[in-house]
Short mmCIF file of C-alpha atoms and ligand atoms in Angstrom, two decimals:
data_model
loop_
_atom_site.label_atom_id
_atom_site.label_comp_id
_atom_site.label_asym_id
_atom_site.label_seq_id
_atom_site.Cartn_x
_atom_site.Cartn_y
_atom_site.Cartn_z
CA UNK A 1 -20.39 -17.64 -17.04
CA UNK A 2 -19.56 -14.59 -15.05
CA UNK A 3 -22.54 -13.08 -13.31
CA UNK A 4 -20.65 -10.08 -11.91
CA UNK A 5 -21.92 -6.65 -13.00
CA UNK A 6 -20.09 -4.67 -15.68
CA UNK A 7 -18.86 -1.18 -14.73
CA UNK A 8 -17.64 1.70 -16.88
CA UNK A 9 -14.37 3.53 -16.13
CA UNK A 10 -16.52 6.59 -15.39
CA UNK A 11 -18.31 4.71 -12.61
CA UNK A 12 -15.00 3.41 -11.19
CA UNK A 13 -13.46 6.91 -11.06
CA UNK A 14 -16.30 8.12 -8.82
CA UNK A 15 -15.03 5.79 -6.09
CA UNK A 16 -11.83 7.60 -5.34
CA UNK A 17 -11.89 8.27 -1.58
CA UNK A 18 -12.63 6.54 1.69
CA UNK A 19 -15.89 8.52 1.95
CA UNK A 20 -17.11 7.59 -1.54
CA UNK A 21 -15.61 4.13 -1.39
CA UNK A 22 -12.31 3.04 -2.93
CA UNK A 23 -12.52 1.10 -6.19
CA UNK A 24 -9.62 0.01 -8.37
CA UNK A 25 -9.26 -2.02 -11.54
CA UNK A 26 -6.80 -4.83 -12.26
CA UNK A 27 -6.61 -6.84 -15.49
CA UNK A 28 -10.18 -6.02 -16.44
CA UNK A 29 -11.67 -6.68 -12.99
CA UNK A 30 -13.24 -4.09 -10.68
CA UNK A 31 -12.48 -4.23 -6.97
CA UNK A 32 -14.00 -2.42 -3.99
CA UNK A 33 -11.05 -2.23 -1.58
CA UNK A 34 -12.58 0.31 0.85
CA UNK A 35 -12.28 -2.07 3.81
CA UNK A 36 -8.70 -3.02 2.93
CA UNK A 37 -7.30 0.53 2.93
CA UNK A 38 -6.93 0.78 6.72
CA UNK A 39 -5.12 -2.58 6.98
CA UNK A 40 -2.84 -2.17 3.95
CA UNK A 41 0.76 -2.96 5.09
CA UNK A 42 2.09 -0.28 2.72
CA UNK A 43 0.06 2.49 4.40
CA UNK A 44 -2.22 5.04 2.77
CA UNK A 45 -0.22 5.17 -0.47
CA UNK A 46 -2.82 2.70 -1.66
CA UNK A 47 -5.20 5.67 -2.05
CA UNK A 48 -3.08 6.94 -4.95
CA UNK A 49 -4.68 4.23 -7.06
CA UNK A 50 -8.26 5.00 -5.92
CA UNK A 51 -10.60 5.07 -8.95
CA UNK A 52 -7.76 3.94 -11.22
CA UNK A 53 -5.86 0.92 -12.52
CA UNK A 54 -3.48 -0.82 -10.09
CA UNK A 55 -0.98 -1.90 -12.75
CA UNK A 56 1.19 1.25 -12.98
CA UNK A 57 1.43 1.43 -9.17
CA UNK A 58 2.27 -2.21 -8.82
CA UNK A 59 4.93 -1.82 -11.52
CA UNK A 60 6.63 0.56 -9.10
CA UNK A 61 5.98 -1.47 -5.94
CA UNK A 62 6.60 -4.87 -7.37
CA UNK A 63 6.25 -6.60 -3.97
CA UNK A 64 2.69 -6.94 -5.15
CA UNK A 65 3.51 -9.42 -7.90
CA UNK A 66 2.99 -12.35 -5.51
CA UNK A 67 0.32 -15.02 -5.37
CA UNK A 68 -0.88 -14.21 -1.84
CA UNK A 69 -1.41 -10.56 -2.74
CA UNK A 70 -3.55 -11.49 -5.74
CA UNK A 71 -5.54 -13.72 -3.38
CA UNK A 72 -6.20 -10.77 -1.05
CA UNK A 73 -7.28 -8.69 -4.04
CA UNK A 74 -9.65 -11.39 -5.32
CA UNK A 75 -11.66 -11.19 -2.10
CA UNK A 76 -12.70 -7.67 -3.04
CA UNK A 77 -13.88 -8.30 -6.62
CA UNK A 78 -17.22 -6.70 -7.37
CA UNK A 79 -17.39 -6.55 -11.14
CA UNK A 80 -15.93 -6.45 -14.63
CA UNK A 81 -14.60 -3.37 -16.40
CA UNK A 82 -16.51 -2.53 -19.61
CA UNK A 83 -14.51 -3.93 -22.53
CA UNK A 84 -14.00 -0.61 -24.34
CA UNK A 85 -12.65 0.95 -21.10
CA UNK A 86 -10.03 -1.75 -20.55
CA UNK A 87 -7.43 0.22 -22.49
CA UNK A 88 -3.81 -0.85 -22.73
CA UNK A 89 -2.44 2.67 -22.25
CA UNK A 90 -3.87 2.79 -18.75
CA UNK A 91 -2.24 -0.39 -17.61
CA UNK A 92 1.04 -0.51 -19.51
CA UNK A 93 3.74 1.85 -18.35
CA UNK A 94 7.44 2.03 -18.98
CA UNK A 95 9.31 -0.12 -16.44
CA UNK A 96 10.73 2.28 -13.82
CA UNK A 97 13.35 -0.38 -13.00
CA UNK A 98 14.83 -0.51 -16.48
CA UNK A 99 17.80 1.65 -15.43
CA UNK A 100 18.69 -0.44 -12.36
CA UNK A 101 22.35 -1.58 -12.38
CA UNK A 102 23.54 -5.11 -13.19
CA UNK A 103 23.95 -7.38 -10.19
CA UNK A 104 26.17 -10.29 -9.19
CA UNK A 105 24.72 -13.70 -10.09
CA UNK A 106 25.65 -15.19 -6.69
CA UNK A 107 23.06 -13.06 -4.91
CA UNK A 108 19.90 -14.73 -3.63
CA UNK A 109 17.11 -12.49 -4.89
CA UNK A 110 14.24 -11.76 -2.55
CA UNK A 111 12.50 -9.31 -4.84
CA UNK A 112 13.59 -8.11 -8.26
CA UNK A 113 11.66 -4.82 -8.45
CA UNK A 114 12.62 -3.15 -6.17
CA UNK A 115 15.86 -5.10 -5.97
CA UNK A 116 16.41 -6.91 -2.67
CA UNK A 117 19.02 -9.61 -2.36
CA UNK A 118 21.45 -11.27 0.05
CA UNK A 119 24.59 -13.33 -0.47
CA UNK A 120 24.54 -17.10 0.16
CA UNK A 121 25.49 -17.63 3.86
CA UNK A 122 28.53 -19.74 2.99
CA UNK A 123 30.03 -16.86 0.97
CA UNK A 124 29.13 -14.23 3.55
CA UNK A 125 31.85 -15.25 5.98
CA UNK A 126 34.54 -15.91 3.37
CA UNK A 127 35.69 -12.32 3.64
CA UNK A 128 35.66 -10.16 6.74
CA UNK A 129 35.05 -7.12 4.54
CA UNK A 130 32.16 -8.05 2.28
CA UNK A 131 32.97 -7.38 -1.40
CA UNK A 132 30.57 -4.67 -2.58
CA UNK A 133 29.19 -6.88 -5.36
CA UNK A 134 27.74 -9.38 -2.87
CA UNK A 135 26.97 -6.92 -0.03
CA UNK A 136 23.23 -7.34 0.68
CA UNK A 137 21.04 -4.87 -1.20
CA UNK A 138 17.83 -3.43 0.16
CA UNK A 139 15.98 -0.99 -2.11
CA UNK A 140 12.42 0.26 -1.65
CA UNK A 141 12.25 1.92 -5.07
CA UNK A 142 14.08 2.03 -8.41
CA UNK A 143 17.77 3.00 -8.14
CA UNK A 144 18.04 6.70 -9.05
CA UNK A 145 20.78 7.48 -11.58
CA UNK A 146 22.52 10.57 -10.22
CA UNK A 147 24.88 12.71 -12.30
CA UNK A 148 27.82 13.53 -10.00
CA UNK A 149 28.40 16.82 -11.85
CA UNK A 150 24.95 18.22 -11.13
CA UNK A 151 24.54 16.47 -7.76
CA UNK A 152 23.71 18.79 -4.86
CA UNK A 153 23.38 17.93 -1.18
CA UNK A 154 21.00 20.36 0.54
CA UNK A 155 21.06 21.09 4.25
CA UNK A 156 18.09 22.77 5.95
CA UNK A 157 17.65 23.99 9.51
CA UNK A 158 20.91 25.91 10.01
CA UNK A 159 20.91 29.64 10.92
CA UNK A 160 22.20 30.78 7.52
CA UNK A 161 19.34 29.15 5.60
CA UNK A 162 19.55 26.31 3.11
CA UNK A 163 23.05 25.14 2.20
CA UNK A 164 23.73 23.46 -1.14
CA UNK A 165 26.97 21.45 -1.53
CA UNK A 166 28.50 19.88 -4.60
CA UNK A 167 30.20 16.50 -4.48
CA UNK A 168 33.50 18.31 -4.89
CA UNK A 169 32.75 20.58 -1.88
CA UNK A 170 32.18 17.50 0.24
CA UNK A 171 35.36 15.81 -0.97
CA UNK A 172 37.71 18.80 -0.85
CA UNK A 173 36.55 21.00 2.08
CA UNK A 174 36.34 18.33 4.76
CA UNK A 175 38.82 15.79 6.10
CA UNK A 176 38.27 12.32 4.69
CA UNK A 177 37.68 9.65 7.32
CA UNK A 178 37.35 5.90 6.89
CA UNK A 179 35.38 3.71 9.25
CA UNK A 180 34.51 0.05 9.12
CA UNK A 181 30.83 -0.54 9.82
CA UNK A 182 28.42 -3.44 9.51
CA UNK A 183 24.95 -2.71 8.16
CA UNK A 184 22.05 -4.93 9.10
CA UNK A 185 18.48 -4.71 7.87
CA UNK A 186 15.79 -4.74 10.58
CA UNK A 187 14.30 -7.70 8.70
CA UNK A 188 17.43 -9.89 8.79
CA UNK A 189 16.43 -13.49 9.69
CA UNK A 190 12.74 -12.69 9.13
CA UNK A 191 12.23 -16.09 7.48
CA UNK A 192 12.76 -17.83 10.84
CA UNK A 193 10.12 -15.60 12.44
CA UNK A 194 7.83 -16.39 9.50
CA UNK A 195 7.94 -20.06 10.49
CA UNK A 196 6.39 -19.24 13.88
CA UNK A 197 3.50 -17.35 12.27
CA UNK A 198 3.25 -15.45 8.98
CA UNK A 199 4.65 -11.91 9.08
CA UNK A 200 4.59 -9.21 6.40
CA UNK A 201 7.81 -8.36 4.63
CA UNK A 202 10.63 -9.71 2.49
CA UNK A 203 11.57 -13.22 3.49
CA UNK A 204 15.22 -12.53 4.41
CA UNK A 205 17.50 -15.37 5.43
CA UNK A 206 20.50 -14.80 7.71
CA UNK A 207 22.49 -12.60 5.30
CA UNK A 208 20.70 -9.24 5.26
CA UNK A 209 23.87 -8.07 6.99
CA UNK A 210 27.28 -7.18 5.55
CA UNK A 211 30.46 -5.34 6.48
CA UNK A 212 32.39 -2.67 4.56
CA UNK A 213 34.76 0.24 4.94
CA UNK A 214 33.17 3.60 4.24
CA UNK A 215 34.98 6.85 3.53
CA UNK A 216 33.71 10.39 3.52
CA UNK A 217 33.23 13.48 5.66
CA UNK A 218 31.93 13.37 9.21
CA UNK A 219 28.38 14.73 9.29
CA UNK A 220 29.26 16.75 12.40
CA UNK A 221 32.20 18.43 10.64
CA UNK A 222 29.90 19.51 7.81
CA UNK A 223 27.13 20.74 10.11
CA UNK A 224 29.54 22.69 12.34
CA UNK A 225 31.16 24.21 9.25
CA UNK A 226 27.81 25.56 8.07
CA UNK A 227 26.86 27.14 11.39
CA UNK A 228 25.57 24.45 13.73
CA UNK A 229 25.83 25.89 17.22
CA UNK A 230 24.15 26.25 20.62
CA UNK A 231 21.04 28.01 19.33
CA UNK A 232 20.29 25.18 16.89
CA UNK A 233 21.17 22.56 19.51
CA UNK A 234 18.77 24.16 22.00
CA UNK A 235 15.75 23.45 19.79
CA UNK A 236 16.59 20.64 17.39
CA UNK A 237 16.25 16.97 18.36
CA UNK A 238 16.58 15.02 15.11
CA UNK A 239 18.50 14.94 11.86
CA UNK A 240 16.37 13.86 8.91
CA UNK A 241 17.70 12.40 5.68
CA UNK A 242 15.96 12.28 2.31
CA UNK A 243 16.99 10.07 -0.58
CA UNK A 244 16.83 10.95 -4.26
CA UNK A 245 14.75 7.85 -4.90
CA UNK A 246 11.11 8.82 -5.03
CA UNK A 247 7.74 7.16 -5.48
CA UNK A 248 4.99 8.09 -7.96
CA UNK A 249 4.00 11.15 -5.94
CA UNK A 250 7.59 12.38 -5.75
CA UNK A 251 7.83 11.42 -2.08
CA UNK A 252 11.43 10.52 -1.28
CA UNK A 253 12.69 7.64 0.85
CA UNK A 254 13.32 9.23 4.24
CA UNK A 255 14.47 8.52 7.78
CA UNK A 256 15.91 10.32 10.78
CA UNK A 257 18.29 9.77 13.69
CA UNK A 258 18.55 11.53 17.05
CA UNK A 259 20.59 14.76 16.93
CA UNK A 260 22.92 13.56 19.68
CA UNK A 261 23.99 10.55 17.60
CA UNK A 262 24.61 12.83 14.61
CA UNK A 263 26.68 15.39 16.53
CA UNK A 264 28.54 13.15 18.97
CA UNK A 265 32.30 12.98 18.56
CA UNK A 266 31.90 9.29 19.24
CA UNK A 267 28.98 8.77 16.86
CA UNK A 268 31.15 8.50 13.73
CA UNK A 269 28.22 9.40 11.45
CA UNK A 270 29.65 9.71 7.97
CA UNK A 271 28.57 11.30 4.70
CA UNK A 272 30.17 8.50 2.71
CA UNK A 273 31.20 8.75 -0.92
CA UNK A 274 33.34 5.61 -0.97
CA UNK A 275 32.66 1.98 -0.11
CA UNK A 276 35.60 -0.44 0.19
CA UNK A 277 37.94 2.16 -1.29
CA UNK A 278 35.92 2.89 -4.44
CA UNK A 279 33.12 5.26 -5.42
CA UNK A 280 29.84 4.06 -3.91
CA UNK A 281 28.17 1.57 -6.28
CA UNK A 282 24.76 2.62 -7.69
CA UNK A 283 22.94 0.09 -5.49
CA UNK A 284 24.61 1.41 -2.34
CA UNK A 285 23.82 5.09 -2.78
CA UNK A 286 26.07 6.73 -5.39
CA UNK A 287 27.24 9.44 -5.06
CA UNK A 288 26.62 10.00 -1.30
CA UNK A 289 24.93 8.06 1.48
CA UNK A 290 24.86 8.51 5.21
CA UNK A 291 26.47 5.81 7.34
CA UNK A 292 25.07 5.74 10.87
CA UNK A 293 27.19 3.04 12.51
CA UNK A 294 25.48 0.88 15.11
CA UNK A 295 22.04 1.89 13.82
CA UNK A 296 19.51 -0.14 11.79
CA UNK A 297 20.11 -0.20 8.01
CA UNK A 298 16.93 1.77 7.29
CA UNK A 299 18.40 5.01 8.69
CA UNK A 300 21.53 4.74 6.52
CA UNK A 301 19.91 6.71 3.71
CA UNK A 302 21.33 6.16 0.21
CA UNK A 303 21.44 8.64 -2.68
CA UNK A 304 21.32 11.35 -0.05
CA UNK A 305 19.65 14.50 -1.39
CA UNK A 306 18.73 16.45 1.72
CA UNK A 307 19.59 16.76 5.40
CA UNK A 308 17.11 18.54 7.68
CA UNK A 309 17.91 19.50 11.26
CA UNK A 310 14.59 19.59 13.04
CA UNK A 311 12.54 19.36 16.20
CA UNK A 312 10.60 16.46 14.69
CA UNK A 313 11.47 12.99 13.53
CA UNK A 314 11.13 12.26 9.82
CA UNK A 315 7.46 11.97 8.89
CA UNK A 316 8.27 9.39 6.22
CA UNK A 317 6.33 6.15 6.04
CA UNK A 318 9.48 4.21 6.89
CA UNK A 319 10.13 6.20 10.07
CA UNK A 320 6.52 6.40 11.26
CA UNK A 321 4.65 3.31 10.05
CA UNK A 322 7.33 0.71 9.50
CA UNK A 323 10.57 -0.43 11.19
CA UNK A 324 9.03 -0.53 14.66
CA UNK A 325 8.72 -3.44 17.06
CA UNK A 326 5.50 -4.69 18.69
CA UNK A 327 4.27 -7.34 21.11
CA UNK A 328 3.59 -10.84 19.78
CA UNK A 329 -0.01 -10.13 20.81
CA UNK A 330 -0.36 -7.16 18.44
CA UNK A 331 -1.90 -7.89 15.03
CA UNK A 332 -2.78 -5.83 11.96
CA UNK A 333 -6.22 -5.02 13.40
CA UNK A 334 -4.88 -3.67 16.70
CA UNK A 335 -1.51 -2.19 15.76
CA UNK A 336 -1.00 1.50 16.56
CA UNK A 337 2.24 2.59 14.94
CA UNK A 338 2.32 5.77 17.04
CA UNK A 339 2.63 3.67 20.21
CA UNK A 340 6.16 2.39 19.46
CA UNK A 341 9.44 4.24 18.92
CA UNK A 342 11.24 3.88 15.60
CA UNK A 343 14.03 1.31 15.65
CA UNK A 344 17.49 2.92 15.94
CA UNK A 345 20.18 0.75 17.63
CA UNK A 346 19.71 -2.93 16.86
CA UNK A 347 19.91 -5.74 19.44
CA UNK A 348 22.65 -8.34 19.61
CA UNK A 349 22.81 -10.85 16.77
CA UNK A 350 24.69 -13.95 15.69
CA UNK A 351 24.20 -16.71 13.13
CA UNK A 352 25.81 -19.89 11.81
CA UNK A 353 26.96 -19.57 8.21
CA UNK A 354 28.71 -22.85 7.32
CA UNK A 355 25.92 -25.32 8.13
CA UNK A 356 22.44 -25.34 6.70
CA UNK A 357 19.27 -26.71 8.20
CA UNK A 358 18.56 -30.24 7.00
CA UNK A 359 22.08 -30.91 5.72
CA UNK A 360 24.14 -33.87 6.89
CA UNK A 361 27.63 -34.55 8.16
CA UNK A 362 29.74 -37.71 8.00
CA UNK A 363 29.62 -39.95 11.09
CA UNK A 364 33.30 -40.83 10.60
CA UNK A 365 34.34 -37.22 11.00
CA UNK A 366 36.13 -36.68 14.32
CA UNK A 367 35.36 -33.00 14.70
CA UNK A 368 32.73 -30.57 13.54
CA UNK A 369 33.69 -26.99 12.70
CA UNK A 370 31.02 -24.34 13.16
CA UNK A 371 31.43 -20.78 11.87
CA UNK A 372 29.42 -17.62 11.75
CA UNK A 373 29.12 -13.91 12.33
CA UNK A 374 28.11 -11.80 15.33
CA UNK A 375 27.36 -8.11 15.82
CA UNK A 376 25.54 -5.82 18.23
CA UNK A 377 24.01 -2.39 17.72
CA UNK A 378 24.96 0.89 19.39
CA UNK A 379 28.69 0.19 19.14
CA UNK A 380 28.51 -2.53 21.81
CA UNK A 381 31.30 -5.00 21.26
CA UNK A 382 30.52 -8.71 21.15
CA UNK A 383 32.57 -10.29 23.93
CA UNK A 384 31.59 -13.96 23.58
CA UNK A 385 29.84 -16.47 21.35
CA UNK A 386 28.60 -19.76 22.79
CA UNK A 387 27.95 -22.78 20.58
CA UNK A 388 25.97 -25.91 21.41
CA UNK A 389 25.58 -29.14 19.44
CA UNK A 390 22.69 -30.43 21.56
CA UNK A 391 20.07 -27.71 21.25
CA UNK A 392 21.44 -25.68 24.16
CA UNK A 393 22.04 -28.28 26.90
CA UNK A 394 25.83 -27.98 26.82
CA UNK A 395 27.93 -25.11 25.52
CA UNK A 396 31.38 -24.34 24.12
CA UNK A 397 33.03 -20.93 23.74
CA UNK A 398 33.95 -20.00 20.14
CA UNK A 399 37.04 -18.10 19.03
CA UNK A 400 36.32 -14.53 17.93
CA UNK A 401 38.01 -12.80 15.03
CA UNK A 402 37.74 -9.13 14.22
CA UNK A 403 40.15 -8.56 11.41
CA UNK A 404 40.67 -9.44 7.79
CA UNK A 405 43.51 -11.77 8.66
CA UNK A 406 42.29 -15.21 9.66
CA UNK A 407 43.59 -16.27 13.09
CA UNK A 408 44.48 -12.71 14.06
CA UNK A 409 42.50 -10.40 16.26
CA UNK A 410 42.83 -6.67 15.95
CA UNK A 411 42.87 -4.60 19.16
CA UNK A 412 39.43 -3.83 20.59
CA UNK A 413 37.82 -0.65 19.26
CA UNK A 414 37.24 2.17 21.79
CA UNK A 415 34.34 1.34 24.16
CA UNK A 416 30.97 2.01 22.52
CA UNK A 417 32.43 2.22 19.04
CA UNK A 418 32.51 -1.41 17.94
CA UNK A 419 30.81 -0.77 14.60
CA UNK A 420 32.03 -3.85 12.74
CA UNK A 421 30.94 -7.44 13.13
CA UNK A 422 33.13 -10.29 14.37
CA UNK A 423 33.52 -13.72 12.87
CA UNK A 424 33.65 -16.72 15.15
CA UNK A 425 34.70 -20.31 14.73
CA UNK A 426 34.92 -23.45 16.83
CA UNK A 427 35.86 -27.06 16.26
CA UNK A 428 34.09 -29.53 18.55
CA UNK A 429 34.51 -33.33 18.76
CA UNK A 430 31.50 -34.96 17.12
CA UNK A 431 29.38 -36.61 19.86
CA UNK A 432 29.09 -40.37 19.48
CA UNK A 433 25.91 -42.30 18.77
CA UNK A 434 23.66 -39.42 17.76
CA UNK A 435 21.48 -39.33 14.64
CA UNK A 436 21.04 -35.60 14.61
CA UNK A 437 22.68 -32.49 16.01
CA UNK A 438 20.89 -29.27 16.86
CA UNK A 439 23.68 -26.73 16.40
CA UNK A 440 22.99 -23.46 18.18
CA UNK A 441 24.84 -20.17 18.60
CA UNK A 442 24.23 -17.19 20.86
CA UNK A 443 26.31 -14.10 21.51
CA UNK A 444 26.94 -11.79 24.48
CA UNK A 445 27.85 -8.10 24.10
CA UNK A 446 29.79 -5.70 26.33
CA UNK A 447 26.57 -4.76 28.17
CA UNK A 448 25.98 -8.49 28.80
CA UNK A 449 22.95 -8.41 26.53
CA UNK A 450 22.33 -11.80 25.01
CA UNK A 451 19.97 -13.32 22.45
CA UNK A 452 16.55 -14.77 23.42
CA UNK A 453 16.39 -18.57 23.13
CA UNK A 454 13.44 -18.76 20.75
CA UNK A 455 11.36 -16.75 18.29
CA UNK A 456 7.78 -17.00 19.64
CA UNK A 457 8.27 -14.49 22.51
CA UNK A 458 9.78 -11.89 20.13
CA UNK A 459 7.48 -12.54 17.15
CA UNK A 460 6.05 -9.30 15.75
CA UNK A 461 3.75 -8.61 12.83
CA UNK A 462 6.40 -6.93 10.70
CA UNK A 463 9.03 -9.60 11.35
CA UNK A 464 11.75 -7.22 12.55
CA UNK A 465 14.43 -7.61 15.28
CA UNK A 466 14.60 -11.35 14.68
CA UNK A 467 17.57 -12.32 16.86
CA UNK A 468 16.77 -15.53 18.72
CA UNK A 469 19.45 -18.24 19.07
CA UNK A 470 20.24 -19.46 15.59
CA UNK A 471 19.44 -23.16 15.42
CA UNK A 472 20.51 -25.46 12.62
CA UNK A 473 19.57 -29.17 12.53
CA UNK A 474 22.18 -31.41 10.97
CA UNK A 475 21.87 -35.17 10.37
CA UNK A 476 24.78 -37.46 11.25
CA UNK A 477 25.14 -40.16 8.59
C1 LIG B 501 3.04 -3.45 0.76
C2 LIG B 501 -1.23 -5.38 -0.59
C3 LIG B 501 -2.13 -1.50 -3.37
C4 LIG B 501 2.11 0.46 -1.99
C5 LIG B 501 1.95 -4.31 0.60
C6 LIG B 501 1.87 -5.62 1.21
C7 LIG B 501 0.68 -6.15 0.86
C8 LIG B 501 0.00 -5.19 0.01
C9 LIG B 501 0.13 -7.51 1.28
C10 LIG B 501 2.96 -6.26 2.09
C11 LIG B 501 3.91 -6.91 1.15
C12 LIG B 501 5.09 -7.54 1.81
O1 LIG B 501 5.87 -6.79 2.44
O2 LIG B 501 5.25 -8.76 1.66
C13 LIG B 501 -1.85 -4.50 -1.44
C14 LIG B 501 -3.12 -4.71 -2.09
C15 LIG B 501 -3.38 -3.60 -2.85
C16 LIG B 501 -2.24 -2.70 -2.71
C17 LIG B 501 -4.00 -5.96 -1.92
C18 LIG B 501 -4.59 -3.27 -3.71
C19 LIG B 501 -5.79 -3.70 -3.41
C20 LIG B 501 -1.05 -0.64 -3.27
C21 LIG B 501 -0.86 0.58 -4.02
C22 LIG B 501 0.34 1.12 -3.62
C23 LIG B 501 0.91 0.26 -2.63
C24 LIG B 501 -1.85 1.12 -5.03
C25 LIG B 501 1.05 2.40 -4.05
C26 LIG B 501 0.54 3.36 -4.71
C27 LIG B 501 2.70 -0.41 -1.10
C28 LIG B 501 3.95 -0.16 -0.44
C29 LIG B 501 4.22 -1.29 0.36
C30 LIG B 501 3.12 -2.21 0.16
C31 LIG B 501 4.82 1.10 -0.58
C32 LIG B 501 5.41 -1.49 1.27
C33 LIG B 501 6.53 -2.13 0.53
C34 LIG B 501 7.78 -2.20 1.39
O3 LIG B 501 7.71 -2.59 2.55
O4 LIG B 501 8.84 -1.88 0.86
N1 LIG B 501 0.81 -4.09 -0.13
N2 LIG B 501 -1.34 -3.28 -1.85
N3 LIG B 501 0.05 -0.82 -2.46
N4 LIG B 501 2.22 -1.65 -0.71
FE1 LIG B 501 0.43 -2.44 -1.29
N1 LIG B 502 18.01 4.70 1.34
C1 LIG B 502 17.23 5.03 0.29
N2 LIG B 502 17.35 6.25 -0.25
N3 LIG B 502 16.32 4.16 -0.20
C2 LIG B 502 16.15 2.90 0.34
O1 LIG B 502 15.32 2.12 -0.14
N4 LIG B 502 16.85 1.32 2.13
C3 LIG B 502 17.30 1.32 3.53
C4 LIG B 502 18.67 1.95 3.65
N5 LIG B 502 18.74 3.20 2.95
C5 LIG B 502 16.95 2.55 1.47
C6 LIG B 502 17.91 3.49 1.91
C7 LIG B 502 17.33 0.01 4.15
S1 LIG B 502 15.86 -0.58 4.78
C8 LIG B 502 18.50 -0.66 4.38
S2 LIG B 502 18.54 -2.12 5.24
C9 LIG B 502 19.79 -0.13 3.86
O2 LIG B 502 19.62 1.06 3.12
C10 LIG B 502 20.43 -1.18 2.95
O3 LIG B 502 21.64 -0.70 2.45
P1 LIG B 502 22.41 -1.48 1.30
O4 LIG B 502 21.45 -1.68 0.15
O5 LIG B 502 23.58 -0.63 0.97
O6 LIG B 502 22.79 -2.80 1.89
MO1 LIG B 503 16.23 -2.52 5.92
#
């Protein structure tokens, strides 16, 4: 008993712009989404489907395969698609993710297509250098399969015109450097922010962060070699990166970093072709990715296809309309993405990895050991981690570890170049007569930046920069 009107495909196609109205079809239903276009979290890409079926687009952006998204869509239903127009060919497309690589079964999957996953926290701090197989994976699109023989890295914006390098050029013409750097997604710990008030984005736990060694050529060496000099420096302000992963329109994943970070002798920006001593795995950008140490994961572009030295920042969706921070008072109706700078260096972070919220410990235990990781952006070294068992009333200083060897600390990196995380650990006598512990950690970096005590004051609609004290409640039984 459906009283909704029946529309032909011909009628739907007429509604293909904001002016004419935006209609789409989904599983035989017709939807007028004109009013939703401006508030779509994925930006104006939604217009690609105007007048058409949503299915092939949602096959590519599989974030949409969630209950709450179907609920949003249902609000806009205006009719039924005429039976003879509801053709299978329009809605069934080859799965663009069918060539994605195999993944480790230990990973906690946040989204399958595109593939987004993090290791279980307890495994994360078992090795100071995260094994590549369990290193968190954050893909916006299908993994492109790149043939290393035909691979070319293009560079635009240098005086001699466009440069085109082979993988062999990169490996043989430039000194190979190895750096250790931790990557963290801007959305790490988003799930805790989500508990304050719903945000939009993948529901990451505390492990959208991992540490690896990366080897390759310094970006600055390559740019100087191909003619970077004072006349380019006088005009240019940014270095843009484009991936070889592209959406339905052929638009590549893109991001940019400030020119001074790219060219600084102390920036250590790397065109990496190895991760943990082996060729980059497909998920992490084979054959070449840029590693921008100290800077948010999003700018560390994988499957690097093009570098552009420019006056402007990248115009990509991810640089302009995503990965920015806002006031807790800003919502999807009032947000102006132009009003905030793109995230580059990340703030200080720490989290507890060996205890989980709601778990319990034995009352007869004399001591409680608490472990975790800590890291700060911009190469700022973490100088201290404080741990509390009573929600922050009293504190203990944890032992820091910055090397692969347990119990051993490597010398401090040069000031401003602490790119790798530290592990920390502390054993504290179990307080007597308590039913529950609120275990908390917070870190302090070399600029004496520390973490905010709670999430509400830093809540933002996209759920990024989530770095409040990590709090874990543990029952004593
Ligand atoms: C993200 C809804 C159509 C591309 C999202 C999100 C929602 C949403 C709620 C946020 C998801 C999250 O991060 O949890 C809708 C609805 C649509 C629609 C209701 C139709 C009425 C489209 C179409 C495209 C598209 C047709 C592409 C052609 C994207 C992209 C993102 C996104 C690229 C961002 C994903 C990311 O952050 O990686 N959409 N969407 N959407 N959407 Fe849509
Ligand atoms: N580069 C390309 N080409 N495509 C992407 O989807 N994701 C970015 C960045 N580089 C992405 C990309 C984001 S948001 C993050 S957090 C890191 O890659 C994740 O790197 P990883 O998958 O190696 O952990
Ligand atoms: Mo990210």
